[in-house]
PDB file of C-alpha atoms (C1' of nucleotides) in Angstrom:
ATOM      1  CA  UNK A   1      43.276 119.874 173.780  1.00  0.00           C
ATOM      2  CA  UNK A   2      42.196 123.014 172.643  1.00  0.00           C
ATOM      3  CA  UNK A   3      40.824 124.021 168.631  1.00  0.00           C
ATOM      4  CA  UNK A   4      43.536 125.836 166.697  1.00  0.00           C
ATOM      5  CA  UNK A   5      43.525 129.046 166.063  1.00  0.00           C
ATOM      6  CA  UNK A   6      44.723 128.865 162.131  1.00  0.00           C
ATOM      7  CA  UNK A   7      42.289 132.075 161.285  1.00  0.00           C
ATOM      8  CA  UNK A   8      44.590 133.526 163.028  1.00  0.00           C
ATOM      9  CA  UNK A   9      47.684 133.550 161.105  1.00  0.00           C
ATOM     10  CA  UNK A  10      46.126 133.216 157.615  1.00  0.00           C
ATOM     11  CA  UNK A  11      45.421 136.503 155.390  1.00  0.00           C
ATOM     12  CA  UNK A  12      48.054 139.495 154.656  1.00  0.00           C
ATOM     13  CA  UNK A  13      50.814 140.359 157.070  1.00  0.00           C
ATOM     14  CA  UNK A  14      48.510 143.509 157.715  1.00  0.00           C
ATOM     15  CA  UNK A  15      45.527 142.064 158.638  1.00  0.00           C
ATOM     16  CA  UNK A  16      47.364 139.054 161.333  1.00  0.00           C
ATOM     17  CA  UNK A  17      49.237 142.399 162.912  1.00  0.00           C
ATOM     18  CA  UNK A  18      45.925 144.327 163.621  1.00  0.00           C
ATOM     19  CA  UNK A  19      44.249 140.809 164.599  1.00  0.00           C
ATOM     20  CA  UNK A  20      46.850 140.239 167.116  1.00  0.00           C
ATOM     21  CA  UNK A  21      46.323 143.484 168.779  1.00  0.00           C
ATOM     22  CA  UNK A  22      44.243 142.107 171.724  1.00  0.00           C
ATOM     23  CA  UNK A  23      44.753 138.371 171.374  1.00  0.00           C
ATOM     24  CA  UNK A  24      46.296 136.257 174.652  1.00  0.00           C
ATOM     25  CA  UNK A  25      50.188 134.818 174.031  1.00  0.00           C
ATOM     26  CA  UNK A  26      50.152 131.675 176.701  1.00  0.00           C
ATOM     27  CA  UNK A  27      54.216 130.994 177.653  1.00  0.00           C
ATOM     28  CA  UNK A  28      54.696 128.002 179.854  1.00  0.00           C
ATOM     29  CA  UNK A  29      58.460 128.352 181.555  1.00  0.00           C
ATOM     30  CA  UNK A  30      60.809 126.010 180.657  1.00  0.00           C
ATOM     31  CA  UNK A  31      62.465 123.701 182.929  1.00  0.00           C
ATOM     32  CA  UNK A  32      65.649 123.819 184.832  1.00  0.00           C
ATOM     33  CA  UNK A  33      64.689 127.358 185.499  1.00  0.00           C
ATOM     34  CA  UNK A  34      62.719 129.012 188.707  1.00  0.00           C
ATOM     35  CA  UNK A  35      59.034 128.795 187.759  1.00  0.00           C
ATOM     36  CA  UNK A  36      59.158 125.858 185.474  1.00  0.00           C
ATOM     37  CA  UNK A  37      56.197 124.985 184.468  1.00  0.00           C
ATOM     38  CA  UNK A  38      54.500 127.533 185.242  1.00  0.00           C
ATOM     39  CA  UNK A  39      52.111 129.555 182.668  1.00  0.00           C
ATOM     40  CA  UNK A  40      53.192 133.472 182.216  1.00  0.00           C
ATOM     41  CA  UNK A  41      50.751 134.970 179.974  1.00  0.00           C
ATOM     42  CA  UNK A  42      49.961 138.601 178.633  1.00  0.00           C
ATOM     43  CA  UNK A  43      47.526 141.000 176.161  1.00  0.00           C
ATOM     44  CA  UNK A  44      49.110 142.068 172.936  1.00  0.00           C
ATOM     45  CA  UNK A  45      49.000 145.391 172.729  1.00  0.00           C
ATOM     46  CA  UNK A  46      51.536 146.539 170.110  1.00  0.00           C
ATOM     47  CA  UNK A  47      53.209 144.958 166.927  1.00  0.00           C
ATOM     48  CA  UNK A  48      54.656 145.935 163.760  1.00  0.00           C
ATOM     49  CA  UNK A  49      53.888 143.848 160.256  1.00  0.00           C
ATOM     50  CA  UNK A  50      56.953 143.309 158.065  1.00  0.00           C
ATOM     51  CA  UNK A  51      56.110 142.586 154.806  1.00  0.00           C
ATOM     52  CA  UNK A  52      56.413 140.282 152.457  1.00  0.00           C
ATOM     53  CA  UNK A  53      59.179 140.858 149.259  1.00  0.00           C
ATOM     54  CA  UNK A  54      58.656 144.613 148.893  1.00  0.00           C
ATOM     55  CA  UNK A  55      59.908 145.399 152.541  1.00  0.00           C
ATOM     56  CA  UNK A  56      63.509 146.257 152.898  1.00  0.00           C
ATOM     57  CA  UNK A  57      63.166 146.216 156.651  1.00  0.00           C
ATOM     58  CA  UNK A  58      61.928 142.772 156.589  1.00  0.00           C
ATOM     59  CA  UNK A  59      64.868 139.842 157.689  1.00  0.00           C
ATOM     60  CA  UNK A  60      63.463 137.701 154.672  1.00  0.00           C
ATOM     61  CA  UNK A  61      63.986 140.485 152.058  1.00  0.00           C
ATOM     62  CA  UNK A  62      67.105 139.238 150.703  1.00  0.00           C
ATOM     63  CA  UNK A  63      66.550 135.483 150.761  1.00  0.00           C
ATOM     64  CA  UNK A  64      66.409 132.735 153.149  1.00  0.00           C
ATOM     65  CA  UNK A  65      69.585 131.942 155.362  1.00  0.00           C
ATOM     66  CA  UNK A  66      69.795 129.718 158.021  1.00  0.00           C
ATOM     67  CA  UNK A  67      68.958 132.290 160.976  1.00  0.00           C
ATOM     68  CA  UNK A  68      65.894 133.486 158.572  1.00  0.00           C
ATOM     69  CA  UNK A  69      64.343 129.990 157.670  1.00  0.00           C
ATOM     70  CA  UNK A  70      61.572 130.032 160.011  1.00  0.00           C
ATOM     71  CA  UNK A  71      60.133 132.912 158.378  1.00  0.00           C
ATOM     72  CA  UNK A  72      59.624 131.209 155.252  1.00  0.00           C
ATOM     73  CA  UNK A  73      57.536 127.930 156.669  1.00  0.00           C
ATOM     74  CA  UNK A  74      54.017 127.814 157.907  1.00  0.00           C
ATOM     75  CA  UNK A  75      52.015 131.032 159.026  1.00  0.00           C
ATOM     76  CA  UNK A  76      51.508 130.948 162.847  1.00  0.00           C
ATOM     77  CA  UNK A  77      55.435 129.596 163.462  1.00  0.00           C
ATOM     78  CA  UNK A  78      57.733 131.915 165.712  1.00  0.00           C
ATOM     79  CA  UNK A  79      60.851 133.398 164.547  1.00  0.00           C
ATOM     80  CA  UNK A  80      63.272 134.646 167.104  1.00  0.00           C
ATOM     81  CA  UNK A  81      66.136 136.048 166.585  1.00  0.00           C
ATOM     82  CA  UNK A  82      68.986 137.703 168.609  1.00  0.00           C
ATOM     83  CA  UNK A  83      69.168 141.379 168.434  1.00  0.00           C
ATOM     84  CA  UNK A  84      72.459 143.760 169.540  1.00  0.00           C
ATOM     85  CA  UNK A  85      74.237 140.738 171.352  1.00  0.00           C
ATOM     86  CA  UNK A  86      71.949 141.214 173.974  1.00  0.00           C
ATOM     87  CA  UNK A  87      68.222 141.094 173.763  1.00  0.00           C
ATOM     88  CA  UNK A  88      65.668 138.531 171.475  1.00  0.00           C
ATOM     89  CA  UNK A  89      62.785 139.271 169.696  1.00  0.00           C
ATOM     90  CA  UNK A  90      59.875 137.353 169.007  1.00  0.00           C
ATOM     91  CA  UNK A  91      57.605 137.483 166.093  1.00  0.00           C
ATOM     92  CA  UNK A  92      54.442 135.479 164.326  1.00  0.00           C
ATOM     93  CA  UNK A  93      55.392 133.956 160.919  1.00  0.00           C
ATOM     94  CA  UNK A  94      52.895 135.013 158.458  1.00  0.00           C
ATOM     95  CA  UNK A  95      51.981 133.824 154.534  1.00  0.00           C
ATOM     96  CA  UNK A  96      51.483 130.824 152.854  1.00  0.00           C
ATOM     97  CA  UNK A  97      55.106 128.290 153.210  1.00  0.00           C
ATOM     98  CA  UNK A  98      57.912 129.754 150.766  1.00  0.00           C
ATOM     99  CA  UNK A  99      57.055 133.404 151.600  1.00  0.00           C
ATOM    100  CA  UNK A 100      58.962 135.201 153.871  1.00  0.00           C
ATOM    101  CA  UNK A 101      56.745 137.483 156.189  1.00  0.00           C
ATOM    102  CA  UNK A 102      56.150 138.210 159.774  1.00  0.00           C
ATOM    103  CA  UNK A 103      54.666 139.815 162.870  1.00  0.00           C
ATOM    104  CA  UNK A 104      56.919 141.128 165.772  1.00  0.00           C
ATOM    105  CA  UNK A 105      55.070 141.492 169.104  1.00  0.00           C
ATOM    106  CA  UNK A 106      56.499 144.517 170.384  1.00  0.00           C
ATOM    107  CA  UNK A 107      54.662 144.895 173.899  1.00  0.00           C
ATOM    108  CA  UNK A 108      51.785 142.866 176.091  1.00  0.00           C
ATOM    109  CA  UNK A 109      49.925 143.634 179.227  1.00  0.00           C
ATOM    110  CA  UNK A 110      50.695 141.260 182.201  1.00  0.00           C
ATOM    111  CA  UNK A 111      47.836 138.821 182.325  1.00  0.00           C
ATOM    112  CA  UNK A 112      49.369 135.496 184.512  1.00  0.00           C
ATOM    113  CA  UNK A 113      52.672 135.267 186.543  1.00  0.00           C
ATOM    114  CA  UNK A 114      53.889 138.637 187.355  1.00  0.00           C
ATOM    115  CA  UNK A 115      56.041 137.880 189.821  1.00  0.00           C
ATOM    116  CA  UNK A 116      57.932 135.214 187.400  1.00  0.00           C
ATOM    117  CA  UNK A 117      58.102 137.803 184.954  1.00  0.00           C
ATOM    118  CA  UNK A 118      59.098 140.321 187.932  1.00  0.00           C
ATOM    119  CA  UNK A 119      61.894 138.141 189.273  1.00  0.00           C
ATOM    120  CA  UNK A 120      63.359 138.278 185.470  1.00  0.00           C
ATOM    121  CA  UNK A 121      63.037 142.276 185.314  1.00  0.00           C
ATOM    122  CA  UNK A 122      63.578 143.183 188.276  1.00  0.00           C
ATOM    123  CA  UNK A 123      61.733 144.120 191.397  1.00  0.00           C
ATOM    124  CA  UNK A 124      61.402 147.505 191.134  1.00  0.00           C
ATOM    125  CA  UNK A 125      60.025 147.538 187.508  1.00  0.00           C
ATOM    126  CA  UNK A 126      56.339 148.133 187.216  1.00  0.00           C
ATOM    127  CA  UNK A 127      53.633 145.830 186.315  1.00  0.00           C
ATOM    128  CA  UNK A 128      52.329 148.052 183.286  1.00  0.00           C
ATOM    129  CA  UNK A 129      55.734 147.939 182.221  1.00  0.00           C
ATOM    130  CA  UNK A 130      57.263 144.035 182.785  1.00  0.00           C
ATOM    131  CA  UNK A 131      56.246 143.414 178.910  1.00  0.00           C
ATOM    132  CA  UNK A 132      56.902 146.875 177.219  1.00  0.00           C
ATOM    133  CA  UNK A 133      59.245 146.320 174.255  1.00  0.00           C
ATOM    134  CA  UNK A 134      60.168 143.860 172.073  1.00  0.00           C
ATOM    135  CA  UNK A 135      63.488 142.600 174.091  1.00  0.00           C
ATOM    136  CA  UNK A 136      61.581 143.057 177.862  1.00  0.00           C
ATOM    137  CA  UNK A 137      59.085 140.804 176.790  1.00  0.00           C
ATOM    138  CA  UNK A 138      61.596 138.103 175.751  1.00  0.00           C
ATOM    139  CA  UNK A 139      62.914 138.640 179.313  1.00  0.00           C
ATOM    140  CA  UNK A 140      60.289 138.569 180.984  1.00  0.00           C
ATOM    141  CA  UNK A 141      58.732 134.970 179.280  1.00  0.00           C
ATOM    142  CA  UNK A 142      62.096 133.359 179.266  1.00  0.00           C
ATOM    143  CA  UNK A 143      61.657 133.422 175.121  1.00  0.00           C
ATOM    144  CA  UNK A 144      64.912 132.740 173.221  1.00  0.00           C
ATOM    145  CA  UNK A 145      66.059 131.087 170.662  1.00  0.00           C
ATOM    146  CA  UNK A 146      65.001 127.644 171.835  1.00  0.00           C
ATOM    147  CA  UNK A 147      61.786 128.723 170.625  1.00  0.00           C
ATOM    148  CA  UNK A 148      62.563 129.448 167.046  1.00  0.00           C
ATOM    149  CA  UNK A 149      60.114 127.486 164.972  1.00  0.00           C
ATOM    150  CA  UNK A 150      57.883 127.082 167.867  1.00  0.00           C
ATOM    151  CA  UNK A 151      54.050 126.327 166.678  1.00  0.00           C
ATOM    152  CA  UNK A 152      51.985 128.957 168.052  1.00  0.00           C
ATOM    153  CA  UNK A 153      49.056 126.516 168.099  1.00  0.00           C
ATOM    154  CA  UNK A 154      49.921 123.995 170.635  1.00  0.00           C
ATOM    155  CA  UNK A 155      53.052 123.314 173.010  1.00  0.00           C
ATOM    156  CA  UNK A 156      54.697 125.988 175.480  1.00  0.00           C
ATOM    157  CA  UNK A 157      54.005 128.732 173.362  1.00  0.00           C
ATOM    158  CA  UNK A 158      50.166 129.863 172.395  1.00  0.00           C
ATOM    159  CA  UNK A 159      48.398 132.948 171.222  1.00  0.00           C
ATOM    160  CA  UNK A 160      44.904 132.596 171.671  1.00  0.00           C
ATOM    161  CA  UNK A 161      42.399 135.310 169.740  1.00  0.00           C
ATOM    162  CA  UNK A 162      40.722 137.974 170.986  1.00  0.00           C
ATOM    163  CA  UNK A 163      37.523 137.104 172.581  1.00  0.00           C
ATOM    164  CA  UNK A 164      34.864 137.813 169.380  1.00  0.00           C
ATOM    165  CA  UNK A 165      32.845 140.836 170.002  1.00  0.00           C
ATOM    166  CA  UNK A 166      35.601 142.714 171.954  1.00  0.00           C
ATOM    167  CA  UNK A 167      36.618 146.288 170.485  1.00  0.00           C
ATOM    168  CA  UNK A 168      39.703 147.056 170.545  1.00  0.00           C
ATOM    169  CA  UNK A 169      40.600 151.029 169.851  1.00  0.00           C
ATOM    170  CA  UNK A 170      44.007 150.383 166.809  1.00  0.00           C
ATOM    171  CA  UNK A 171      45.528 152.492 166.155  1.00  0.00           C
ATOM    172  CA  UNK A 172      48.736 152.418 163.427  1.00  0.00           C
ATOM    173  CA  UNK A 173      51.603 154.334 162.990  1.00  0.00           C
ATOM    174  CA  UNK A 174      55.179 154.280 161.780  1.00  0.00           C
ATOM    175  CA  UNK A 175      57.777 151.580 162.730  1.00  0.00           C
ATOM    176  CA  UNK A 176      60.590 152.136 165.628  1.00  0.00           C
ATOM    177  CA  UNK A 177      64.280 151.164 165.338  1.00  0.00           C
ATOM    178  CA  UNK A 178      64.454 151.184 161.645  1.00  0.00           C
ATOM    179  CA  UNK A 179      67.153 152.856 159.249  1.00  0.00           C
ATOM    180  CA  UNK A 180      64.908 151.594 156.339  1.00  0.00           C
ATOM    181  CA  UNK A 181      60.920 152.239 155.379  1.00  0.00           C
ATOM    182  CA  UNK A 182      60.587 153.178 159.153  1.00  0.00           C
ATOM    183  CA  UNK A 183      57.728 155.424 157.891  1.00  0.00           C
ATOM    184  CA  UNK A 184      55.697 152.660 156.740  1.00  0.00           C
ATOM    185  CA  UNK A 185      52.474 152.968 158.745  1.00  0.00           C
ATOM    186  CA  UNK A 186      53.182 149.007 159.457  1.00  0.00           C
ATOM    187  CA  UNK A 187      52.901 149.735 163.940  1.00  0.00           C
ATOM    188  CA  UNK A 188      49.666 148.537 165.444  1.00  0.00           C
ATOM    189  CA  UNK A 189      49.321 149.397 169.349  1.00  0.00           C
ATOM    190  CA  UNK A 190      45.387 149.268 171.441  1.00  0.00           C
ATOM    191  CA  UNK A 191      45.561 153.625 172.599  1.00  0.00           C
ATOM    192  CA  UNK A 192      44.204 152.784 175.822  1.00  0.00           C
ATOM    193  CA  UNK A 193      46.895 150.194 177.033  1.00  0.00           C
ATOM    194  CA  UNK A 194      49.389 151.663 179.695  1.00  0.00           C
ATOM    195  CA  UNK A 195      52.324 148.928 178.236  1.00  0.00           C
ATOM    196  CA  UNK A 196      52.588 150.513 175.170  1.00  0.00           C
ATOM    197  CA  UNK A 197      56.526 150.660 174.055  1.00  0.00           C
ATOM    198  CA  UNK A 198      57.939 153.739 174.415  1.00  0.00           C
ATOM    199  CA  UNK A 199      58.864 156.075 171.566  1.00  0.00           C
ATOM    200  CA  UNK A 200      62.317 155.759 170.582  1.00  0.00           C
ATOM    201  CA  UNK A 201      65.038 158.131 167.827  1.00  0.00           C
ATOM    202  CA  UNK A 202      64.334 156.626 164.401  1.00  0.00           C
ATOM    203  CA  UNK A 203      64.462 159.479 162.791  1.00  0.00           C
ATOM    204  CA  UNK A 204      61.518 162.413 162.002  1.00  0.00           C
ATOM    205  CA  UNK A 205      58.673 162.317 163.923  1.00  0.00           C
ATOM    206  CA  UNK A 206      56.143 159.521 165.372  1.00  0.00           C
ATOM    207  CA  UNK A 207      52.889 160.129 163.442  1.00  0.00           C
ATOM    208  CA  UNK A 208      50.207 158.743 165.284  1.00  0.00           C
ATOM    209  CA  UNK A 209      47.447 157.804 161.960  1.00  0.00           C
ATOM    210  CA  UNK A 210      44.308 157.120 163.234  1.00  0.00           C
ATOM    211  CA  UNK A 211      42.961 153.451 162.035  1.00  0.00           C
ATOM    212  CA  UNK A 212      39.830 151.404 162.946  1.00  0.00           C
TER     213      UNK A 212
ATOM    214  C1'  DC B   1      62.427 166.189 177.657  1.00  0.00           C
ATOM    215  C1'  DA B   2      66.021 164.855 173.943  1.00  0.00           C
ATOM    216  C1'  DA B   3      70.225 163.032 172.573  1.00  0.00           C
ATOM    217  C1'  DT B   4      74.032 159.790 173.216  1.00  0.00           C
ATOM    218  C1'  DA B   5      77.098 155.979 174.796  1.00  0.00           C
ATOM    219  C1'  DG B   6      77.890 151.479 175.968  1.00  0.00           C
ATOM    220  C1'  DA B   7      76.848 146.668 176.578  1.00  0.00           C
ATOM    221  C1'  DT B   8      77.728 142.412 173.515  1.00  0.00           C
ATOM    222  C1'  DC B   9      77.494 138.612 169.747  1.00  0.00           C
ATOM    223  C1'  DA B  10      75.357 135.655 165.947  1.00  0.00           C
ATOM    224  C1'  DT B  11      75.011 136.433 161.393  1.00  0.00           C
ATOM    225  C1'  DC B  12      76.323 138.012 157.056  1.00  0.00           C
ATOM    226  C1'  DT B  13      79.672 140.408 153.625  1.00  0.00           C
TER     227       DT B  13
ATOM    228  C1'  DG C   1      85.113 143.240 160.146  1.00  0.00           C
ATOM    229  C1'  DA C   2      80.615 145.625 160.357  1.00  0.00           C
ATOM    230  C1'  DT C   3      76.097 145.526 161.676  1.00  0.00           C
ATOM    231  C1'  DG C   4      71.658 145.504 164.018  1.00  0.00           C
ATOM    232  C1'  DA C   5      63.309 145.135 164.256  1.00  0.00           C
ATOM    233  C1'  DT C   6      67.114 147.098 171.919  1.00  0.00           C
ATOM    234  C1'  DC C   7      67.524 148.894 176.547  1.00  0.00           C
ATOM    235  C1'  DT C   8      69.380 151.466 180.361  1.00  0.00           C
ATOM    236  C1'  DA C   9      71.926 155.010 182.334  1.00  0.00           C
ATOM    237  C1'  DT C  10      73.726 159.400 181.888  1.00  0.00           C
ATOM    238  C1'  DT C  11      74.374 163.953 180.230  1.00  0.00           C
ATOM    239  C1'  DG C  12      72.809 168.302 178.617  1.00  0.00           C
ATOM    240  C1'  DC C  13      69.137 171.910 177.788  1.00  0.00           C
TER     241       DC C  13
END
DNA sequence: CAATAGATCATCT
DNA sequence: GATGATCTATTGC
């Protein structure tokens, strides 16, 4: 049994994004599936902070529904949704219960069980790259929406801090795939990782901001 | 390198 | 009936 991590979650949507840039997500593999059991595990290296009632681009901006509920219970909850028929995404609920917020991891560096996350990508993808984006990653842990309202605290999904003391070089910048307040400077990524997402068309230009 | 098309479906209007 | 917090392959410069 392991403490909980609950300074992880708590604080503005801002400050859990940059936190999370470095911390450990733990996925154990489900059963009835090849490497049940197992633990797949990688570095966060890039998410993007949706905020709370004044962000259009955030799911919870117009009101709870019954896909969106998890984003409006405890911090440190994960909301996944299905994206374009095709691929999920996973993000950290953030805020005190009643307020809709959230963190979406958008990329992680392989840490534990690259070949389970291999055999889901395919053999020929590389290592830096099993975990790069937000619907690879979902892929690549087996994450769907059997996990929606997960706790990210205990059971077969954890994100364990950053080791204290470690640096990490964050850097923020504007969001990717939006139509709406894309050019909030809401993206968090660590510079030096190789399994950054790549850029993608929303519009303009990717200004890279310099943060701390 | 940049732009575009197509895959595919739960959710919401 | 339209719409995505995506990804890959393909085309064009």
């Amino acid at each position: 049994m392991k403490k909980p991590h609950n300074e992880l979650f708590a604080g503005p949507t801002i400050d859990v994004a940059r936190r999370l840039i470095g911390a450990t997500l733990n996925r154990r593999l489900p059963k009835g599936e090849p490497g049940a059991g197992q633990i797949v595990s990688g570095r966060i290296v890039e998410t993007e902070a949706y905020l709370p009632l004044v962000d259009p681009a955030c799911h919870a901006y117009r009101g709870p529904t019954k896909r969106t509920a998890t984003l409006f219970g405890r911090p440190g909850t994960a909301y996944v949704y299905l994206i374009y028929g095709m691929y999920y995404c996973l993000n950290v609920t953030t805020e005190p219960p009643g307020i809709g917020a959230a963190v979406l991891i958008r990329a992680l560096e392989p840490l534990r069980g690259i070949e389970e996350m291999r055999r889901r990508r395919g053999p020929h993808v590389p290592t830096a790259a099993l975990l790069s984006g937000p619907g690879n990653l979902c892929r690549a842990m087996s994450i769907d929406r059997r996990c929606d309202g997960a706790d990210f605290r205990n059971g077969n999904l954890i994100i364990e801090p950053c080791v204290a003391g470690v640096r990490v070089a964050t850097q923020s910048g504007r969001r990717i795939g939006l139509n709406v307040a894309a050019d909030w400077p809401l993206r968090f990524v660590d510079a030096h990782s190789p399994s950054i997402s790549p850029f993608r068309r929303s519009r303009g230009r990717s200004a890279q901001v310099a943060a701390k």
